[in-house]
PDB file of C-alpha atoms in Angstrom:
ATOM      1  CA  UNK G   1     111.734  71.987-118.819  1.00 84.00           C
ATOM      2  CA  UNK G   2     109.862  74.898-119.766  1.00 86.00           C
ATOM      3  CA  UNK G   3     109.623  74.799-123.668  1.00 86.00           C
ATOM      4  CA  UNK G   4     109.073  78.964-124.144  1.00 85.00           C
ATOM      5  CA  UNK G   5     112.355  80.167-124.064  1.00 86.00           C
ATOM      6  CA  UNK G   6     113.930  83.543-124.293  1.00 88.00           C
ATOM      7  CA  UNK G   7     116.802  83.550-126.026  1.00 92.00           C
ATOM      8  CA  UNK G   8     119.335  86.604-127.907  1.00 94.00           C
ATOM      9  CA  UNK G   9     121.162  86.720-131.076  1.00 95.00           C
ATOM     10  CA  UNK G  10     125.195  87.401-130.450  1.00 94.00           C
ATOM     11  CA  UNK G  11     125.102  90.908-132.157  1.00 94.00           C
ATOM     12  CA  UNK G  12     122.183  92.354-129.453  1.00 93.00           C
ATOM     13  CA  UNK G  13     123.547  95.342-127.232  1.00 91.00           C
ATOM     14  CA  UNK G  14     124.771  95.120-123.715  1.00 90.00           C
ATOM     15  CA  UNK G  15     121.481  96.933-122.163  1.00 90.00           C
ATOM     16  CA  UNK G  16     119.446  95.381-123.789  1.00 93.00           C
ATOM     17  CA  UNK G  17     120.357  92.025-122.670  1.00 90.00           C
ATOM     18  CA  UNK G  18     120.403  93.380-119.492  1.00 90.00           C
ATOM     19  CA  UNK G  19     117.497  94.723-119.562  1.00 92.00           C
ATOM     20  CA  UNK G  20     115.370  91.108-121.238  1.00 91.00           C
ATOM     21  CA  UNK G  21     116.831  89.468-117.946  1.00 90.00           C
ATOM     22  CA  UNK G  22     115.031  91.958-115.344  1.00 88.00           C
ATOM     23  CA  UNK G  23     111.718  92.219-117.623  1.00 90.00           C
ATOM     24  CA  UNK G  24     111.661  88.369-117.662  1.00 88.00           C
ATOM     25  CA  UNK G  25     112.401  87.273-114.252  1.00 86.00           C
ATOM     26  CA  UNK G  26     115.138  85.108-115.376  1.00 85.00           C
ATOM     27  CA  UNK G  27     119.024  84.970-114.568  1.00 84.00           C
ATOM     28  CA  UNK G  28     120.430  84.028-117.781  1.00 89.00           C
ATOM     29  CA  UNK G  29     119.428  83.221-121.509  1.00 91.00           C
ATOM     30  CA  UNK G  30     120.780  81.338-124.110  1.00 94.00           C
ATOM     31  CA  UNK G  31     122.678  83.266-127.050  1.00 95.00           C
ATOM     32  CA  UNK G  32     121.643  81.197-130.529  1.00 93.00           C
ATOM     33  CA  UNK G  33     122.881  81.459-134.026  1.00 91.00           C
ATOM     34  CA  UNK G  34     120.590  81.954-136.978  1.00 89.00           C
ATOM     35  CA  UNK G  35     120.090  78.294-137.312  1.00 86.00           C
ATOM     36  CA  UNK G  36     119.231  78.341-133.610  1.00 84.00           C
ATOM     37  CA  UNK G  37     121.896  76.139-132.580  1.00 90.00           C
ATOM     38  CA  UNK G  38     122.917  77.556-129.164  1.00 94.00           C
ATOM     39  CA  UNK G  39     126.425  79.200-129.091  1.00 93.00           C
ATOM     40  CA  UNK G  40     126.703  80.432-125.808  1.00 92.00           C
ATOM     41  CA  UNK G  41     124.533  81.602-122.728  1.00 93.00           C
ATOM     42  CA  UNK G  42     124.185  85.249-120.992  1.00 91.00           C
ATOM     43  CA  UNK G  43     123.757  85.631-117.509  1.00 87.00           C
ATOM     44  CA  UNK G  44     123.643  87.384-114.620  1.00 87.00           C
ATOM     45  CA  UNK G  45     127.467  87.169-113.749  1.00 84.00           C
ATOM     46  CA  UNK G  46     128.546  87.956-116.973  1.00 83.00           C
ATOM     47  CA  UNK G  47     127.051  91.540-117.113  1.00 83.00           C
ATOM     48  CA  UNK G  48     127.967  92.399-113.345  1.00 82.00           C
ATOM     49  CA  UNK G  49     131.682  92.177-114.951  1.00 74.00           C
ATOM     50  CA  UNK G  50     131.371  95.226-116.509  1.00 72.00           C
ATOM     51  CA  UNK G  51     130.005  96.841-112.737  1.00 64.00           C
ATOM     52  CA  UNK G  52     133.115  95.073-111.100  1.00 57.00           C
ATOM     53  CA  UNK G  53     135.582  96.870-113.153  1.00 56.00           C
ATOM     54  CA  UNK G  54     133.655 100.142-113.617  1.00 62.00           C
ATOM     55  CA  UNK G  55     136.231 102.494-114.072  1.00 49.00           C
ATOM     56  CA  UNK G  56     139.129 100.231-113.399  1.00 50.00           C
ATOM     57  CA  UNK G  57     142.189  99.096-115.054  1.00 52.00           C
ATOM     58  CA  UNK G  58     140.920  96.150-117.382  1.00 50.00           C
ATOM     59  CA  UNK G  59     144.229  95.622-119.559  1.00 54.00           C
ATOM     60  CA  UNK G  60     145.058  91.898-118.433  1.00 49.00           C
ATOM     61  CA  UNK G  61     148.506  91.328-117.224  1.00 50.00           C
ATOM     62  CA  UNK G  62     150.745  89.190-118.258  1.00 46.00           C
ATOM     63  CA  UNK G  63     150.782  85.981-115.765  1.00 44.00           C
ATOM     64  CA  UNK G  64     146.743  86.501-114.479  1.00 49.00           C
ATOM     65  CA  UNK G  65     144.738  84.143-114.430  1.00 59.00           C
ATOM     66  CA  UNK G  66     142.259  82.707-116.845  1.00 59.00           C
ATOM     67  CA  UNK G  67     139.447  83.620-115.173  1.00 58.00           C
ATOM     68  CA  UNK G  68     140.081  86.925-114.136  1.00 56.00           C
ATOM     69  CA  UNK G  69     141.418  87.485-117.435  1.00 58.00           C
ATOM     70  CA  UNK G  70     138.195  86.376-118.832  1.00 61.00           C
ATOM     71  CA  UNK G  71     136.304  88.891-116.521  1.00 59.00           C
ATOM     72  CA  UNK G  72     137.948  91.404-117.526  1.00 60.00           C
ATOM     73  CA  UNK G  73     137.526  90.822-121.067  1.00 63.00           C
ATOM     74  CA  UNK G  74     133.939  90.517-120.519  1.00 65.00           C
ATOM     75  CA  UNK G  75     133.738  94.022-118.615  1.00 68.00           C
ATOM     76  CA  UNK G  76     134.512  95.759-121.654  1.00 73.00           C
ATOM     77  CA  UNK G  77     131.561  93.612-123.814  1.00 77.00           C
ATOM     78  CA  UNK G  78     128.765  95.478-125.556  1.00 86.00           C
ATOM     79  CA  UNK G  79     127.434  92.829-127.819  1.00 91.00           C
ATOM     80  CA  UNK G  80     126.204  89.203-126.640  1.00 90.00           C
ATOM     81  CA  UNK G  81     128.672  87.458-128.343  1.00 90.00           C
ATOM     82  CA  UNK G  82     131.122  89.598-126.446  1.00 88.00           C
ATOM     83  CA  UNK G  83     129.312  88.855-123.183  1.00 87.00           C
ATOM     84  CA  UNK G  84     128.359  85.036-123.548  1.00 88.00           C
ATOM     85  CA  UNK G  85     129.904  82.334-121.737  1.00 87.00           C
ATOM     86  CA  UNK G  86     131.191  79.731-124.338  1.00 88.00           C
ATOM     87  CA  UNK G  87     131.047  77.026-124.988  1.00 90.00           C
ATOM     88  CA  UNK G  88     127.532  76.603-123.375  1.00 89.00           C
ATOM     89  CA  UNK G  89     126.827  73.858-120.947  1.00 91.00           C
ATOM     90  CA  UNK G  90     123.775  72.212-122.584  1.00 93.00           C
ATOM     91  CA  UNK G  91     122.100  68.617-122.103  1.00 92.00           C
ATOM     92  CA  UNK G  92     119.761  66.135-124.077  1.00 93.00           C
ATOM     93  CA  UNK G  93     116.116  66.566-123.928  1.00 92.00           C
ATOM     94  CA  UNK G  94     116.226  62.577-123.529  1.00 89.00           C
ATOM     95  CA  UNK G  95     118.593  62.664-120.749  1.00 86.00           C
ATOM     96  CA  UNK G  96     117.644  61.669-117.023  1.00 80.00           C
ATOM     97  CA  UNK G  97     117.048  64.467-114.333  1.00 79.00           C
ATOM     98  CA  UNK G  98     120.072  63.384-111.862  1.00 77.00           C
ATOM     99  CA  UNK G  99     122.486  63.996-115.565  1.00 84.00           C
ATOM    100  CA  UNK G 100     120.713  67.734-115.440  1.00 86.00           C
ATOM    101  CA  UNK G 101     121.362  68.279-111.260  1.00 85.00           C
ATOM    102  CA  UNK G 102     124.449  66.904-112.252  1.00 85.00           C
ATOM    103  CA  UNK G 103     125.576  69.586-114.694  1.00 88.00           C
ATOM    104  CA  UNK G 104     124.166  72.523-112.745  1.00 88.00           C
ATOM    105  CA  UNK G 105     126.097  71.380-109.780  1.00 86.00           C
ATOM    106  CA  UNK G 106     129.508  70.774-111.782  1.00 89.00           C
ATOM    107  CA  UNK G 107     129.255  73.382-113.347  1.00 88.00           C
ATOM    108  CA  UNK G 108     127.490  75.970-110.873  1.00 86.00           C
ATOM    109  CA  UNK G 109     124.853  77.075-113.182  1.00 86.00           C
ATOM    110  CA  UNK G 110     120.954  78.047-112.851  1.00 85.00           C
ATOM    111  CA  UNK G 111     119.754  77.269-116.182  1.00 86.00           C
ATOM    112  CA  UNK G 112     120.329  74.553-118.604  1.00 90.00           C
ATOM    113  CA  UNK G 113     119.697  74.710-122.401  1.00 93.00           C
ATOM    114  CA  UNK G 114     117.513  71.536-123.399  1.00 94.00           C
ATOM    115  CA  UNK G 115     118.722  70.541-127.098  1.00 93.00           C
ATOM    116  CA  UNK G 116     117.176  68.072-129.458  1.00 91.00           C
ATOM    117  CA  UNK G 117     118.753  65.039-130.870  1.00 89.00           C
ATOM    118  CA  UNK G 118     119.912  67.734-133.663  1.00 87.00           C
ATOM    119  CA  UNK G 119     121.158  69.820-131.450  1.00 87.00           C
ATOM    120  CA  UNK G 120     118.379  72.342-131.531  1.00 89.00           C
ATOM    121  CA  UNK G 121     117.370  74.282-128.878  1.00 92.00           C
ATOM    122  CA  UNK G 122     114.091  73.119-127.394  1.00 92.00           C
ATOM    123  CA  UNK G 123     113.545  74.341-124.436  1.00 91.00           C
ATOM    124  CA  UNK G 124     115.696  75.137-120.720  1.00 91.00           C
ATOM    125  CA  UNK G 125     115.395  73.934-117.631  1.00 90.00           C
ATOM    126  CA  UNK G 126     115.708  75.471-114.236  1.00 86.00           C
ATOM    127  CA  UNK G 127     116.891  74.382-110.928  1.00 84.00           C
ATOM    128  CA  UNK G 128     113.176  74.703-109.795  1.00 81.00           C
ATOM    129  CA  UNK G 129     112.063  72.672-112.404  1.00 81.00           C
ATOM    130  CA  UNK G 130     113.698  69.547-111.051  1.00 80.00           C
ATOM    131  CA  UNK G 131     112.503  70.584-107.429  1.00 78.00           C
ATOM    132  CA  UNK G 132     109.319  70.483-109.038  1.00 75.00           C
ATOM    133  CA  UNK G 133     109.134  66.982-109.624  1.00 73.00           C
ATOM    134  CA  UNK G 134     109.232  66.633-105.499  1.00 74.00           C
ATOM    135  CA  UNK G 135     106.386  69.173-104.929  1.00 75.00           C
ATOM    136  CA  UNK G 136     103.540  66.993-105.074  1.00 84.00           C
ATOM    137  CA  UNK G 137     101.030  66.042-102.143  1.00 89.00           C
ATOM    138  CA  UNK G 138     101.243  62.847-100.392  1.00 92.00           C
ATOM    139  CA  UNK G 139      97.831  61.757-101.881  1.00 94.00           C
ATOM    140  CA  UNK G 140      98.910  61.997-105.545  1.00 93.00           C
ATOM    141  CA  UNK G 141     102.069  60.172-104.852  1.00 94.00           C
ATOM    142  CA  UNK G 142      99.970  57.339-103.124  1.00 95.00           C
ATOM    143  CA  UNK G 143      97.709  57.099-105.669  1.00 95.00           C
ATOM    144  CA  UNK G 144     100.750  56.595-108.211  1.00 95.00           C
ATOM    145  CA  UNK G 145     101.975  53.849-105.444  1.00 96.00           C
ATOM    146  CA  UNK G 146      98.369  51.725-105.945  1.00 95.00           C
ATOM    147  CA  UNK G 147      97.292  52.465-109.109  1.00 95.00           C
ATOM    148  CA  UNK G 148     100.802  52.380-111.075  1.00 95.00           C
ATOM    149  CA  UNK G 149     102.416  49.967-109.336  1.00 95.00           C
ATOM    150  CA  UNK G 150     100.197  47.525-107.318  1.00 95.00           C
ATOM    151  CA  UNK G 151      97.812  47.249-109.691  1.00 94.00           C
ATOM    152  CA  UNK G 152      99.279  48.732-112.906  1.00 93.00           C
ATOM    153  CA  UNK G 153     102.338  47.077-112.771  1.00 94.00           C
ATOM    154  CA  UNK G 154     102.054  43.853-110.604  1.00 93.00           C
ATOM    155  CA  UNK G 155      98.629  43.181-110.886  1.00 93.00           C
ATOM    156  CA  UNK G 156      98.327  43.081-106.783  1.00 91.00           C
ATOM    157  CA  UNK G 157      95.140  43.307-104.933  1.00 87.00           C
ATOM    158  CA  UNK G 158      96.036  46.510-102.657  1.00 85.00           C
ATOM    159  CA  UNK G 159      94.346  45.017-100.001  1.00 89.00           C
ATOM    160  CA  UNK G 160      97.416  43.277 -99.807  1.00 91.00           C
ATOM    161  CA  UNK G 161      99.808  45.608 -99.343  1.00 95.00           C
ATOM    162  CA  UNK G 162      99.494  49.114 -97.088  1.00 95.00           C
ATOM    163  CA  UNK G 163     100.920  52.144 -98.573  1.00 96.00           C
ATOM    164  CA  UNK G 164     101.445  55.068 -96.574  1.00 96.00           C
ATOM    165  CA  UNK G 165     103.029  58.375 -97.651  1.00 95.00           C
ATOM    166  CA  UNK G 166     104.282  61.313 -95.195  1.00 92.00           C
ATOM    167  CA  UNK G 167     106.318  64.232 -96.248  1.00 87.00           C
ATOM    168  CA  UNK G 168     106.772  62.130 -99.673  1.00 89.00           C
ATOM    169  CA  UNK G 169     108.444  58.768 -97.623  1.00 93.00           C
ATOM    170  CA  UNK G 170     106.444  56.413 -98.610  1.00 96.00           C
ATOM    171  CA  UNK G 171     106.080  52.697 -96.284  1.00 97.00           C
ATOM    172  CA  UNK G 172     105.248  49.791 -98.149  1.00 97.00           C
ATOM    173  CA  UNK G 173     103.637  47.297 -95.455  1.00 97.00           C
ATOM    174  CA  UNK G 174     102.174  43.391 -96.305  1.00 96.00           C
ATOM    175  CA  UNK G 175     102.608  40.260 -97.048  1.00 94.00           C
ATOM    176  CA  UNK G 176     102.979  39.217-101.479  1.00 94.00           C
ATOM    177  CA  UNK G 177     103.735  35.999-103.230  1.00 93.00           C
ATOM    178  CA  UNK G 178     107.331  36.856-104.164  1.00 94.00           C
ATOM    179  CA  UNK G 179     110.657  38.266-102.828  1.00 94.00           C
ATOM    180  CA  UNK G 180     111.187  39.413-106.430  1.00 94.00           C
ATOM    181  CA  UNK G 181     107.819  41.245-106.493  1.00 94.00           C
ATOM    182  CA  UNK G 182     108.900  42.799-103.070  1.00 95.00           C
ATOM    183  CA  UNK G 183     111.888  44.074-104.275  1.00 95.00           C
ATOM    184  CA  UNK G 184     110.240  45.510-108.004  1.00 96.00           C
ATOM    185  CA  UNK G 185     107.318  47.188-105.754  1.00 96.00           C
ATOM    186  CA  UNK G 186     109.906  48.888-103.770  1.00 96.00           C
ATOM    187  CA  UNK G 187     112.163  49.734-106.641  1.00 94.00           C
ATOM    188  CA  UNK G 188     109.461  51.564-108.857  1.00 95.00           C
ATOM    189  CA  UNK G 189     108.302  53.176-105.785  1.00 95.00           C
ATOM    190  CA  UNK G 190     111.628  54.803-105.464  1.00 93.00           C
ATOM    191  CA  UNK G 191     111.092  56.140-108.751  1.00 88.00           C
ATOM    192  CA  UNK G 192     108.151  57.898-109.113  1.00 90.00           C
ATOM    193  CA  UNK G 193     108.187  61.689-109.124  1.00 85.00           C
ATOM    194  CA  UNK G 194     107.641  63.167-105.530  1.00 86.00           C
ATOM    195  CA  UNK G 195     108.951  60.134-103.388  1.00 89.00           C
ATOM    196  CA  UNK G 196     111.870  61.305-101.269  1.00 86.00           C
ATOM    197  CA  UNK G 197     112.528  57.553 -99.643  1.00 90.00           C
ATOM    198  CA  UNK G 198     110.748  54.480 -99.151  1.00 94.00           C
ATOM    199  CA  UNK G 199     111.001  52.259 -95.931  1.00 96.00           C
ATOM    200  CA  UNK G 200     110.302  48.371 -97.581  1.00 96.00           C
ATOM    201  CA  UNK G 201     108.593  46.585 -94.645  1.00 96.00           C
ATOM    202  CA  UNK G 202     107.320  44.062 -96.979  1.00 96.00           C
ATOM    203  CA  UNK G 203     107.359  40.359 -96.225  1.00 95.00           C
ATOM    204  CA  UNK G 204     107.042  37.164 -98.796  1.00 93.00           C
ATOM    205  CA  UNK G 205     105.712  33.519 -98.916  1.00 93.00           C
ATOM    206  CA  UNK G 206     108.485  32.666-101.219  1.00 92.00           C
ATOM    207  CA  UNK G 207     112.055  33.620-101.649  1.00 92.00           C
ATOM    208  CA  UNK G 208     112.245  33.141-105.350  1.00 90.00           C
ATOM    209  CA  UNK G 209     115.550  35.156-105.767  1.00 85.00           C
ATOM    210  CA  UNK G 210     117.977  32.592-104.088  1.00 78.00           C
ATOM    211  CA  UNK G 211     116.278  29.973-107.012  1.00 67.00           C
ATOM    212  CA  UNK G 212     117.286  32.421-109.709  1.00 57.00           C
ATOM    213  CA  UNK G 213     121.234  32.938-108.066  1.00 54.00           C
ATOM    214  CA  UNK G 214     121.017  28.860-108.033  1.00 53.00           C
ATOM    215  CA  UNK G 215     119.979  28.934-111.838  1.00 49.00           C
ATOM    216  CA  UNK G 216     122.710  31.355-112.609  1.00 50.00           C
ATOM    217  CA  UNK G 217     125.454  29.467-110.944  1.00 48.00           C
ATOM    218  CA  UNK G 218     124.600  25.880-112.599  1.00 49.00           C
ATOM    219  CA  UNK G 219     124.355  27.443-116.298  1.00 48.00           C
TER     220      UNK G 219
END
């Protein structure tokens, strides 16, 4: 997330909102209270209401529908409050990345506010931030591979296992002591930042997993 965050109090005019968004390079910002709790969010969509229905009839009838209703309540805003979408789709600074995709894609937002355990706002994150995680070079994610796996994590020489990264798919070649160790080498491969896939061409001198399902089943 990027912790410096532009954000607008509900009473600030229509303009000027308008006009933080084009100084700032950003399509929306968060609208907090005076406790900075946030309270709603201002974008780009909101203030194009008010273009949409420039001059137009924006007395709702009686059977629309919510949404247009709500656009059209929104074309005649002049204050954030007025403007803001709300409630505002936030999410935990604790929470995973795929929870934060997850949102932006349910939801069809940009920007999420990033909140604190109470509910402060901390920070926001953008859909290029968690693109960002991917744009790393094929070196630094084999490095992570070798020294924070192999050797950070399971203690393995890496001459014993090959680790090659293209285009972030990283193969994972050799011969270990385990079928467990296999499968954990694989597994935190998968998760560091930047790996896009992993092709598990490792082999084992002993298949310790069918023991543990044996264990299991007698207890």
């Amino acid at each position: 997330m990027s912790t410096t965050v532009v954000t607008v109090s509900p009473g600030l005019g229509y303009k000027q909102v308008a006009d933080l968004l084009v100084d700032m390079g950003v399509s929306a910002v968060p609208v907090v209270d005076d406790d900075g709790r946030v309270i709603g969010v201002v974008s780009e969509a909101d203030l194009l209401h008010k273009v949409e229905f420039n001059g137009a009839d924006v007395h709702p009838a009686l059977f629309e529908r919510r949404r247009s209703r709500q656009a059209k309540e929104k074309a005649t805003g002049e204050t954030a409050a007025e403007l803001m979408t709300s409630p505002a789709v936030t999410v935990l600074a604790s929470v995973p990345l795929t929870t934060a995709a997850q949102l932006m894609e349910r939801h069809d937002i940009k920007r999420l506010p990033v909140l604190d355990d109470a509910g402060k706002l901390v920070g926001v994150v953008a859909r290029r931030d968690l693109l960002r995680r991917y744009l790393r070079t094929d070196d630094e994610i084999r490095a992570d591979v070798v020294d924070g796996v192999l050797l950070g994590v399971l203690w393995l020489d890496p001459i014993e296992v090959a680790v090659v990264v293209a285009d972030g798919h990283v193969t994972l070649t050799g011969k270990v002591d385990r079928r467990s160790t296999a499968q954990i080498a694989a597994r935190l491969t998968r998760a560091l930042d930047g790996v896009v896939g992993v092709t598990d061409e490792l082999e084992w001198a002993f298949d310790d997993t069918t023991l543990q399902r044996r264990y299991t089943f007698d207890v």
